Amino acid sequence: MPLADAFTETMMTTTRLQLSFARHALVCVALALMAPFVFAQQGVDGQEPAPGFFKSSRDGWFWYKNTPAPEEAASAPAPAAPPAQPVDPDLAGAKKFQQAVQDSLDAAVYNPSEKNVQRFLEIWAVSRRKASDFEELSRAAAVRMPWVDETSQGVRPANPAAQRVFDQVTSERNDVLMHKLASTHGLYFFFRQDCAYCHAFSPMLKQFEQKYGFTIFPISLDGGGIPLFPHPMRDNGMVASVMAKLKIPEGQFQTPFTVLAEPSTGTLLPVGFGPMTSDDMVDRIAMLVRLQNQIAGHDTSYDLPASPIPERQPSVAFKNNFGSLQ
């Protein structure tokens, strides 16, 4: 073989070996790169393989999935139930007796047989005896309990001599209350010139003003005056305002109408419609003030307010404030 041919053959053989080696190296590299994906697809211990990135490519490169939180610990045991309260034998017996009375009555009404009616009458007789015993024992116990005696709690006694004392004490307390209220309160007097009852009521109202010192603020619905209040203020919407505040239905307003007012707080208390005597007005005003204090949560004695009323202000300033109250 010529030398040139031999050299050529040798070079071709070397090239083929190099290409074969290169292919072998490329296969090894490819297998090494694909191994993680192959194992991921095969899974572990025969389990189903988890979906790889290529099967969840819709999630995107930066998709973040929260790993499932571990199971929470078992909830704490429920708190123990509070100990049962001891049963009051008297209360249990009372409930049992009440149920027996009701059951016997229901049975007698539903089926009024002789047996059912007799059973009800027997139980009802026991009930009457219990009520009689309760009344006697209550009266006996009250003798040693003056703090529950009705007379000391402001109730008018039944004894005629005690009634006179009660009325006198009440009158004195109410007089003190009226003089104190006159320093902070006034009276609206709504009337009409053509109202006969307004004319009849005005002398008593004037005496009430002079006796206790209340300021009377007359308001005429028709603009006319009456002899004892010849220069009243004409209604400029005050009637509608007072009716709305006192929740008096429209169309039900009548004259004369008297209202107790406290200008400093804007409080209005209706004394009443129609003519009244002086004693009626005193009793009503005392009742209204007492109820108002009770609603406000004040501790009151029989008719006197719990807190002292400030001293009377100058009459001019008081009338100005009272006149502006609407």
Tab-separated table of C-alpha atoms in Angstrom:
chain	number	residue	atom	x	y	z
A	1	MET	CA	0.000	0.000	0.000
A	2	PRO	CA	1.339	3.333	-0.866
A	3	LEU	CA	2.449	5.500	2.024
A	4	ALA	CA	-0.120	8.202	1.209
A	5	ASP	CA	-2.970	5.738	1.272
A	6	ALA	CA	-1.833	4.277	4.571
A	7	PHE	CA	-1.681	7.738	6.139
A	8	THR	CA	-5.130	8.551	4.860
A	9	GLU	CA	-6.579	5.355	6.261
A	10	THR	CA	-4.979	6.009	9.639
A	11	MET	CA	-6.489	9.515	9.814
A	12	MET	CA	-9.960	8.268	8.955
A	13	THR	CA	-9.765	5.568	11.615
A	14	THR	CA	-8.703	8.169	14.211
A	15	THR	CA	-11.568	10.464	13.233
A	16	ARG	CA	-14.097	7.650	13.576
A	17	LEU	CA	-12.786	6.817	17.048
A	18	GLN	CA	-12.989	10.459	18.098
A	19	LEU	CA	-16.589	10.743	16.841
A	20	SER	CA	-17.555	7.556	18.647
A	21	PHE	CA	-16.007	8.830	21.865
A	22	ALA	CA	-17.794	12.149	21.487
A	23	ARG	CA	-21.152	10.448	20.978
A	24	HIS	CA	-20.546	8.301	24.037
A	25	ALA	CA	-19.706	11.371	26.117
A	26	LEU	CA	-22.816	13.219	24.949
A	27	VAL	CA	-25.010	10.228	25.872
A	28	CYS	CA	-23.501	10.124	29.384
A	29	VAL	CA	-24.026	13.813	29.898
A	30	ALA	CA	-27.643	13.583	28.709
A	31	LEU	CA	-28.354	10.672	31.041
A	32	ALA	CA	-26.848	12.575	33.968
A	33	LEU	CA	-29.009	15.600	33.262
A	34	MET	CA	-32.208	13.577	32.856
A	35	ALA	CA	-31.732	11.451	35.986
A	36	PRO	CA	-33.537	13.843	38.439
A	37	PHE	CA	-36.534	14.103	36.172
A	38	VAL	CA	-36.635	10.337	35.690
A	39	PHE	CA	-36.536	9.668	39.439
A	40	ALA	CA	-39.122	12.336	40.060
A	41	GLN	CA	-41.428	10.727	37.546
A	42	GLN	CA	-40.910	7.262	39.025
A	43	GLY	CA	-41.642	8.380	42.633
A	44	VAL	CA	-40.415	6.832	45.841
A	45	ASP	CA	-41.349	3.465	47.285
A	46	GLY	CA	-43.785	2.801	44.524
A	47	GLN	CA	-45.887	5.908	45.263
A	48	GLU	CA	-47.418	8.003	42.558
A	49	PRO	CA	-44.906	10.539	41.319
A	50	ALA	CA	-45.505	14.182	42.182
A	51	PRO	CA	-46.309	16.361	39.179
A	52	GLY	CA	-43.194	18.023	37.914
A	53	PHE	CA	-42.746	21.572	36.745
A	54	PHE	CA	-43.517	20.737	33.162
A	55	LYS	CA	-46.937	19.304	34.121
A	56	SER	CA	-47.785	22.415	36.203
A	57	SER	CA	-46.244	25.001	33.958
A	58	ARG	CA	-49.439	27.051	34.094
A	59	ASP	CA	-48.517	28.062	37.639
A	60	GLY	CA	-45.596	30.104	36.333
A	61	TRP	CA	-42.036	30.407	37.485
A	62	PHE	CA	-42.784	32.290	40.695
A	63	TRP	CA	-45.871	30.352	41.822
A	64	TYR	CA	-45.802	29.766	45.592
A	65	LYS	CA	-47.779	27.038	47.256
A	66	ASN	CA	-48.285	26.924	51.011
A	67	THR	CA	-47.205	23.710	52.529
A	68	PRO	CA	-50.019	22.051	54.460
A	69	ALA	CA	-49.917	23.046	58.121
A	70	PRO	CA	-49.402	20.242	60.600
A	71	GLU	CA	-52.507	18.947	62.293
A	72	GLU	CA	-53.475	21.019	65.281
A	73	ALA	CA	-53.220	19.513	68.676
A	74	ALA	CA	-56.320	17.986	70.105
A	75	SER	CA	-58.590	20.630	71.608
A	76	ALA	CA	-58.361	21.192	75.334
A	77	PRO	CA	-60.885	19.309	77.400
A	78	ALA	CA	-64.103	21.165	78.176
A	79	PRO	CA	-64.112	22.909	81.561
A	80	ALA	CA	-65.701	20.999	84.310
A	81	ALA	CA	-69.325	21.856	84.994
A	82	PRO	CA	-69.866	24.040	88.069
A	83	PRO	CA	-70.994	22.152	91.114
A	84	ALA	CA	-74.723	21.832	91.385
A	85	GLN	CA	-76.338	24.298	93.739
A	86	PRO	CA	-78.083	22.751	96.713
A	87	VAL	CA	-81.806	22.489	96.197
A	88	ASP	CA	-83.908	24.582	98.553
A	89	PRO	CA	-86.437	22.150	99.995
A	90	ASP	CA	-89.013	24.908	100.560
A	91	LEU	CA	-88.698	26.136	96.972
A	92	ALA	CA	-88.894	22.593	95.611
A	93	GLY	CA	-91.944	21.885	97.750
A	94	ALA	CA	-93.627	25.123	96.640
A	95	LYS	CA	-93.152	24.247	92.971
A	96	LYS	CA	-94.489	20.755	93.572
A	97	PHE	CA	-97.533	22.114	95.405
A	98	GLN	CA	-98.230	24.715	92.694
A	99	GLN	CA	-98.077	21.999	90.062
A	100	ALA	CA	-100.461	19.833	92.084
A	101	VAL	CA	-102.962	22.706	92.358
A	102	GLN	CA	-102.767	23.402	88.629
A	103	ASP	CA	-103.032	19.730	87.675
A	104	SER	CA	-106.049	19.165	89.916
A	105	LEU	CA	-107.762	22.261	88.509
A	106	ASP	CA	-107.068	21.250	84.906
A	107	ALA	CA	-108.377	17.743	85.526
A	108	ALA	CA	-111.535	19.031	87.257
A	109	VAL	CA	-112.257	21.517	84.475
A	110	TYR	CA	-111.582	19.005	81.682
A	111	ASN	CA	-113.556	16.208	83.366
A	112	PRO	CA	-115.714	17.593	86.204
A	113	SER	CA	-116.304	14.243	87.814
A	114	GLU	CA	-116.983	13.967	91.527
A	115	LYS	CA	-113.545	12.493	92.124
A	116	ASN	CA	-111.716	15.246	90.238
A	117	VAL	CA	-113.698	18.062	91.836
A	118	GLN	CA	-113.187	16.663	95.337
A	119	ARG	CA	-109.468	16.350	94.706
A	120	PHE	CA	-109.266	19.981	93.613
A	121	LEU	CA	-111.302	21.235	96.592
A	122	GLU	CA	-109.054	19.339	99.008
A	123	ILE	CA	-105.896	20.865	97.537
A	124	TRP	CA	-107.537	24.294	97.349
A	125	ALA	CA	-108.463	24.101	101.048
A	126	VAL	CA	-104.825	23.408	101.878
A	127	SER	CA	-103.866	26.435	99.768
A	128	ARG	CA	-106.281	28.697	101.675
A	129	ARG	CA	-104.911	27.525	105.023
A	130	LYS	CA	-101.370	28.250	103.873
A	131	ALA	CA	-102.427	31.764	102.792
A	132	SER	CA	-104.064	32.393	106.173
A	133	ASP	CA	-100.969	31.218	108.034
A	134	PHE	CA	-98.798	33.456	105.825
A	135	GLU	CA	-100.909	36.523	106.633
A	136	GLU	CA	-100.836	35.936	110.394
A	137	LEU	CA	-97.112	35.243	110.496
A	138	SER	CA	-96.401	38.304	108.316
A	139	ARG	CA	-98.269	40.592	110.688
A	140	ALA	CA	-96.499	39.080	113.677
A	141	ALA	CA	-93.066	39.432	112.054
A	142	ALA	CA	-93.735	43.033	110.929
A	143	VAL	CA	-94.156	44.059	114.577
A	144	ARG	CA	-90.413	43.548	115.024
A	145	MET	CA	-89.527	45.119	111.636
A	146	PRO	CA	-90.311	48.855	111.613
A	147	TRP	CA	-88.351	49.287	108.363
A	148	VAL	CA	-91.126	47.443	106.502
A	149	ASP	CA	-94.014	49.218	108.227
A	150	GLU	CA	-96.206	50.954	105.643
A	151	THR	CA	-96.690	54.065	107.768
A	152	SER	CA	-92.956	54.680	107.985
A	153	GLN	CA	-92.681	54.149	104.214
A	154	GLY	CA	-95.008	57.059	103.415
A	155	VAL	CA	-98.332	55.243	103.075
A	156	ARG	CA	-101.333	57.029	104.585
A	157	PRO	CA	-102.343	55.136	107.754
A	158	ALA	CA	-105.817	53.859	108.480
A	159	ASN	CA	-106.119	55.362	111.953
A	160	PRO	CA	-108.016	58.716	111.805
A	161	ALA	CA	-105.717	60.425	114.335
A	162	ALA	CA	-102.671	59.187	112.433
A	163	GLN	CA	-104.211	60.401	109.177
A	164	ARG	CA	-104.359	63.965	110.499
A	165	VAL	CA	-100.687	63.780	111.474
A	166	PHE	CA	-99.813	62.287	108.114
A	167	ASP	CA	-101.646	65.028	106.218
A	168	GLN	CA	-99.997	67.748	108.292
A	169	VAL	CA	-96.488	66.341	107.781
A	170	THR	CA	-97.102	65.895	104.072
A	171	SER	CA	-98.402	69.446	103.718
A	172	GLU	CA	-95.352	70.879	105.493
A	173	ARG	CA	-92.958	68.867	103.325
A	174	ASN	CA	-94.737	69.893	100.158
A	175	ASP	CA	-94.656	73.564	101.152
A	176	VAL	CA	-90.895	73.331	101.632
A	177	LEU	CA	-90.570	71.618	98.268
A	178	MET	CA	-92.682	74.244	96.470
A	179	HIS	CA	-90.609	77.129	97.856
A	180	LYS	CA	-87.399	75.410	96.763
A	181	LEU	CA	-88.726	74.574	93.305
A	182	ALA	CA	-89.801	78.192	92.814
A	183	SER	CA	-86.116	79.203	92.768
A	184	THR	CA	-85.343	77.063	89.720
A	185	HIS	CA	-88.702	76.352	88.049
A	186	GLY	CA	-91.572	78.289	86.547
A	187	LEU	CA	-95.072	77.574	85.259
A	188	TYR	CA	-96.325	77.912	81.714
A	189	PHE	CA	-99.978	78.893	81.659
A	190	PHE	CA	-101.621	78.269	78.278
A	191	PHE	CA	-105.077	79.821	77.919
A	192	ARG	CA	-107.531	81.476	75.566
A	193	GLN	CA	-109.350	84.738	76.132
A	194	ASP	CA	-112.715	83.122	75.347
A	195	CYS	CA	-112.109	80.122	77.672
A	196	ALA	CA	-114.449	80.290	80.698
A	197	TYR	CA	-112.404	77.683	82.597
A	198	CYS	CA	-109.274	79.758	82.058
A	199	HIS	CA	-110.947	82.742	83.743
A	200	ALA	CA	-112.064	80.515	86.639
A	201	PHE	CA	-108.607	78.993	87.057
A	202	SER	CA	-106.564	82.203	86.878
A	203	PRO	CA	-107.345	83.487	90.469
A	204	MET	CA	-106.124	80.247	92.036
A	205	LEU	CA	-103.014	80.288	89.837
A	206	LYS	CA	-102.311	83.855	90.895
A	207	GLN	CA	-102.603	82.879	94.573
A	208	PHE	CA	-100.269	79.944	93.955
A	209	GLU	CA	-97.739	82.336	92.441
A	210	GLN	CA	-97.929	84.717	95.393
A	211	LYS	CA	-97.778	81.959	98.035
A	212	TYR	CA	-94.770	80.018	96.741
A	213	GLY	CA	-93.004	82.545	94.544
A	214	PHE	CA	-93.284	80.745	91.219
A	215	THR	CA	-92.912	82.787	88.051
A	216	ILE	CA	-95.999	82.398	85.866
A	217	PHE	CA	-95.406	82.748	82.146
A	218	PRO	CA	-98.842	83.252	80.467
A	219	ILE	CA	-99.235	82.306	76.805
A	220	SER	CA	-102.432	83.189	74.961
A	221	LEU	CA	-103.431	80.990	72.041
A	222	ASP	CA	-105.682	83.690	70.559
A	223	GLY	CA	-103.590	86.694	71.581
A	224	GLY	CA	-106.129	88.065	74.071
A	225	GLY	CA	-105.553	88.567	77.775
A	226	ILE	CA	-107.623	87.907	80.877
A	227	PRO	CA	-108.014	90.238	83.900
A	228	LEU	CA	-105.278	88.688	86.073
A	229	PHE	CA	-102.910	88.158	83.104
A	230	PRO	CA	-103.673	91.123	80.844
A	231	HIS	CA	-100.397	91.104	78.887
A	232	PRO	CA	-99.637	87.500	77.901
A	233	MET	CA	-97.228	86.366	75.238
A	234	ARG	CA	-98.920	85.345	72.000
A	235	ASP	CA	-98.359	81.770	70.898
A	236	ASN	CA	-95.474	81.794	68.417
A	237	GLY	CA	-95.163	78.039	68.005
A	238	MET	CA	-94.543	77.245	71.670
A	239	VAL	CA	-97.738	75.181	71.911
A	240	ALA	CA	-96.623	72.913	69.066
A	241	SER	CA	-93.155	72.630	70.601
A	242	VAL	CA	-94.512	71.718	74.031
A	243	MET	CA	-96.984	69.222	72.548
A	244	ALA	CA	-94.201	67.537	70.598
A	245	LYS	CA	-91.902	67.376	73.614
A	246	LEU	CA	-94.622	66.006	75.892
A	247	LYS	CA	-95.918	63.681	73.126
A	248	ILE	CA	-99.460	65.050	73.266
A	249	PRO	CA	-101.430	63.886	70.183
A	250	GLU	CA	-102.277	66.587	67.692
A	251	GLY	CA	-105.804	67.918	68.108
A	252	GLN	CA	-106.006	66.891	71.781
A	253	PHE	CA	-104.673	70.146	73.254
A	254	GLN	CA	-107.083	71.922	75.620
A	255	THR	CA	-107.033	75.010	77.783
A	256	PRO	CA	-106.219	75.839	80.456
A	257	PHE	CA	-102.980	73.832	80.465
A	258	THR	CA	-100.246	74.213	83.103
A	259	VAL	CA	-96.670	73.011	82.663
A	260	LEU	CA	-93.821	72.965	85.182
A	261	ALA	CA	-90.600	74.038	83.454
A	262	GLU	CA	-86.947	74.127	84.459
A	263	PRO	CA	-85.199	76.626	82.146
A	264	SER	CA	-81.646	75.577	83.013
A	265	THR	CA	-82.211	72.024	81.730
A	266	GLY	CA	-85.159	72.511	79.386
A	267	THR	CA	-87.206	69.999	81.394
A	268	LEU	CA	-90.992	70.146	80.989
A	269	LEU	CA	-93.399	68.322	83.299
A	270	PRO	CA	-97.164	68.529	82.577
A	271	VAL	CA	-99.063	69.562	85.691
A	272	GLY	CA	-102.428	69.071	84.043
A	273	PHE	CA	-105.269	70.251	81.821
A	274	GLY	CA	-108.275	72.115	83.162
A	275	PRO	CA	-108.765	74.108	86.364
A	276	MET	CA	-107.218	72.721	89.554
A	277	THR	CA	-107.194	73.640	93.202
A	278	SER	CA	-104.032	74.761	94.943
A	279	ASP	CA	-103.776	71.452	96.799
A	280	ASP	CA	-104.128	69.540	93.534
A	281	MET	CA	-101.297	71.495	91.982
A	282	VAL	CA	-99.043	70.969	95.013
A	283	ASP	CA	-99.743	67.221	95.073
A	284	ARG	CA	-99.174	66.849	91.330
A	285	ILE	CA	-95.955	68.838	91.273
A	286	ALA	CA	-94.592	66.914	94.278
A	287	MET	CA	-95.486	63.627	92.578
A	288	LEU	CA	-93.889	64.679	89.274
A	289	VAL	CA	-90.640	65.728	90.951
A	290	ARG	CA	-90.523	62.565	93.051
A	291	LEU	CA	-91.056	60.330	90.019
A	292	GLN	CA	-88.506	62.258	88.003
A	293	ASN	CA	-85.903	61.742	90.739
A	294	GLN	CA	-86.751	58.052	90.985
A	295	ILE	CA	-86.369	57.606	87.233
A	296	ALA	CA	-83.027	59.387	87.373
A	297	GLY	CA	-81.917	56.943	90.058
A	298	HIS	CA	-81.837	59.428	92.902
A	299	ASP	CA	-82.511	58.391	96.475
A	300	THR	CA	-85.458	60.470	97.599
A	301	SER	CA	-87.327	60.870	100.819
A	302	TYR	CA	-91.111	61.019	100.673
A	303	ASP	CA	-91.653	64.272	98.810
A	304	LEU	CA	-88.368	66.136	99.149
A	305	PRO	CA	-85.809	65.948	96.332
A	306	ALA	CA	-82.581	64.160	97.203
A	307	SER	CA	-80.195	66.970	96.277
A	308	PRO	CA	-80.579	70.551	97.517
A	309	ILE	CA	-81.948	73.044	94.997
A	310	PRO	CA	-79.719	76.099	94.382
A	311	GLU	CA	-80.674	79.403	95.890
A	312	ARG	CA	-83.101	81.603	93.991
A	313	GLN	CA	-81.485	83.590	91.201
A	314	PRO	CA	-82.249	87.278	90.605
A	315	SER	CA	-85.838	87.548	89.437
A	316	VAL	CA	-85.022	89.530	86.282
A	317	ALA	CA	-82.465	87.026	85.032
A	318	PHE	CA	-84.742	84.136	85.908
A	319	LYS	CA	-87.670	85.592	84.001
A	320	ASN	CA	-85.483	86.223	80.989
A	321	ASN	CA	-84.270	82.619	80.958
A	322	PHE	CA	-87.748	81.288	81.517
A	323	GLY	CA	-89.205	83.398	78.754
A	324	SER	CA	-86.664	82.062	76.253
A	325	LEU	CA	-87.463	78.424	76.927
A	326	GLN	CA	-89.203	76.909	73.911
